[in-house]
Short mmCIF file of C-alpha atoms in Angstrom, two decimals:
data_model
loop_
_atom_site.label_atom_id
_atom_site.label_comp_id
_atom_site.label_asym_id
_atom_site.label_seq_id
_atom_site.Cartn_x
_atom_site.Cartn_y
_atom_site.Cartn_z
CA MET A 1 0.06 0.11 -0.02
CA THR A 2 1.26 3.40 -0.91
CA PRO A 3 0.54 6.25 2.03
CA ASN A 4 -1.67 9.33 0.66
CA SER A 5 -0.79 12.68 0.90
CA ASN A 6 -1.58 12.07 4.67
CA GLY A 7 0.97 9.43 5.25
CA PHE A 8 -1.52 6.62 5.94
CA PRO A 9 -1.62 4.06 3.33
CA PHE A 10 -5.87 4.45 3.49
CA THR A 11 -8.43 7.34 3.45
CA PHE A 12 -11.33 8.10 5.83
CA GLY A 13 -10.12 4.81 8.09
CA ILE A 14 -10.35 2.69 5.60
CA GLU A 15 -8.86 0.37 2.73
CA GLU A 16 -10.40 1.87 -0.20
CA GLU A 17 -8.58 -0.71 -2.86
CA PHE A 18 -9.87 -3.63 -0.51
CA PHE A 19 -13.51 -2.62 -0.87
CA LEU A 20 -13.55 -1.47 -4.41
CA THR A 21 -12.11 -4.81 -5.74
CA HIS A 22 -13.60 -7.27 -3.75
CA PRO A 23 -15.00 -9.64 -5.70
CA LYS A 24 -18.90 -9.28 -5.72
CA SER A 25 -19.41 -13.02 -5.80
CA ARG A 26 -22.73 -13.25 -3.73
CA THR A 27 -25.86 -11.20 -4.53
CA LEU A 28 -27.19 -8.82 -1.95
CA ALA A 29 -30.00 -11.56 -1.21
CA GLU A 30 -27.33 -14.34 -0.40
CA VAL A 31 -25.36 -11.82 1.94
CA LYS A 32 -28.70 -11.20 3.63
CA ALA A 33 -29.42 -14.81 3.91
CA VAL A 34 -26.04 -15.41 5.56
CA LEU A 35 -25.99 -12.86 7.82
CA ALA A 36 -29.76 -13.56 9.16
CA GLY A 37 -28.32 -16.78 9.91
CA THR A 38 -25.24 -15.58 11.86
CA LEU A 39 -27.26 -12.53 13.53
CA ASP A 40 -28.52 -14.49 16.53
CA PRO A 41 -30.83 -13.71 18.05
CA LEU A 42 -32.39 -11.63 14.66
CA PRO A 43 -35.57 -14.22 14.43
CA LYS A 44 -36.35 -15.50 10.75
CA THR A 45 -39.36 -13.06 10.85
CA ARG A 46 -37.89 -9.82 11.39
CA PRO A 47 -37.26 -7.73 8.69
CA ILE A 48 -33.51 -7.59 7.35
CA ARG A 49 -33.13 -3.42 6.72
CA ILE A 50 -29.84 -2.96 8.59
CA ALA A 51 -28.69 -0.11 10.12
CA LEU A 52 -25.10 -0.71 10.41
CA VAL A 53 -22.15 1.04 12.80
CA ALA A 54 -18.87 -0.76 12.17
CA GLY A 55 -15.73 0.27 14.13
CA ARG A 56 -14.39 0.82 17.80
CA LEU A 57 -17.33 0.91 20.33
CA VAL A 58 -15.68 3.61 22.25
CA SER A 59 -17.00 7.05 23.73
CA VAL A 60 -15.80 9.18 20.97
CA LYS A 61 -17.63 6.97 18.18
CA GLY A 62 -21.18 8.45 19.64
CA ILE A 63 -22.53 4.86 20.92
CA ALA A 64 -24.51 6.37 23.99
CA PRO A 65 -25.77 9.19 22.00
CA LEU A 66 -26.83 6.85 19.20
CA LEU A 67 -28.49 4.42 21.02
CA ALA A 68 -30.69 7.39 22.62
CA ALA A 69 -31.77 8.59 19.56
CA TRP A 70 -32.44 5.09 18.59
CA GLU A 71 -34.92 4.88 21.46
CA GLN A 72 -36.59 7.94 20.55
CA LEU A 73 -37.52 6.93 16.76
CA PRO A 74 -41.41 5.71 16.72
CA ASP A 75 -41.70 1.76 17.47
CA LYS A 76 -43.55 1.95 14.02
CA VAL A 77 -39.92 3.21 12.67
CA ARG A 78 -37.52 1.15 14.87
CA ASP A 79 -39.97 -2.42 14.16
CA ASP A 80 -38.64 -2.49 10.25
CA TRP A 81 -35.04 -2.25 11.19
CA THR A 82 -32.24 -3.87 13.07
CA LEU A 83 -29.22 -1.73 14.48
CA LEU A 84 -26.42 -3.82 13.85
CA PHE A 85 -22.52 -3.07 15.60
CA VAL A 86 -19.80 -4.62 14.34
CA GLY A 87 -16.44 -3.89 16.40
CA SER A 88 -15.31 -4.24 20.02
CA GLY A 89 -14.78 -2.20 22.88
CA PRO A 90 -15.38 -1.07 26.22
CA LEU A 91 -19.03 -0.27 25.29
CA ALA A 92 -19.82 -3.70 23.81
CA SER A 93 -22.19 -3.91 27.10
CA LEU A 94 -23.95 -1.06 27.07
CA ILE A 95 -24.96 -2.23 23.51
CA GLU A 96 -25.87 -5.70 25.02
CA GLU A 97 -27.87 -4.24 27.72
CA ALA A 98 -29.77 -1.56 24.93
CA GLY A 99 -30.28 -4.93 23.02
CA ALA A 100 -31.70 -6.71 25.53
CA ALA A 101 -34.21 -4.28 26.78
CA GLU A 102 -35.41 -4.11 23.00
CA ALA A 103 -37.35 -7.18 20.78
CA ASP A 104 -35.44 -10.12 19.89
CA GLY A 105 -32.84 -8.85 17.00
CA ALA A 106 -33.60 -5.06 17.30
CA ILE A 107 -30.02 -4.03 18.49
CA VAL A 108 -27.46 -6.64 17.79
CA ASN A 109 -23.43 -6.30 18.39
CA VAL A 110 -21.32 -8.46 16.41
CA PRO A 111 -17.39 -8.72 17.52
CA GLU A 112 -14.96 -8.04 15.10
CA VAL A 113 -14.87 -9.37 11.92
CA GLU A 114 -12.41 -10.37 9.11
CA PRO A 115 -12.04 -6.98 6.84
CA LEU A 116 -13.65 -9.45 4.22
CA GLU A 117 -16.37 -10.34 6.17
CA LEU A 118 -16.96 -6.71 6.85
CA VAL A 119 -17.28 -6.48 3.29
CA ASP A 120 -20.63 -8.35 2.91
CA TYR A 121 -21.88 -6.61 6.10
CA TYR A 122 -21.63 -3.47 4.36
CA ALA A 123 -23.39 -4.77 1.05
CA ALA A 124 -26.09 -6.50 3.18
CA SER A 125 -27.04 -3.05 5.10
CA ARG A 126 -29.51 -0.17 3.90
CA LEU A 127 -28.51 2.14 6.13
CA LEU A 128 -24.60 3.08 7.23
CA ILE A 129 -24.36 5.11 10.80
CA PHE A 130 -21.28 6.99 11.48
CA ALA A 131 -22.24 8.61 15.15
CA SER A 132 -18.46 10.11 15.89
CA LEU A 133 -18.33 12.89 18.06
CA ALA A 134 -15.17 14.02 16.82
CA ASP A 135 -12.38 13.23 14.16
CA THR A 136 -10.05 11.01 15.61
CA TRP A 137 -7.30 11.28 12.86
#
């Protein structure tokens, strides 16, 4: 990898080339089916509309304010979505508590995954959430 003008080998915290060159061997429906089978306790009857938060589960990433804002959404809206966190960190327990207070599969945390697997999570998501409270770069 060649460093960019900032000296980092990637832009915006991701390896763009990896995501852009990832072989699209699975269809979106196939990706969603795989994720539905792995997102325990996501019931098969729950609509799979995923709002994805990927990254470290730390305060600066806005995890607590995001959960509070999500809770303020009308039930009618939240019932159609799964708020999916992919990552690990000290706030994982906060997400688990929020998930326990909601319907099964409404809020789910998947610990860190391999980059190749993360591509599928992005592909299956309808909404990408970047709730950071500050620029960490």
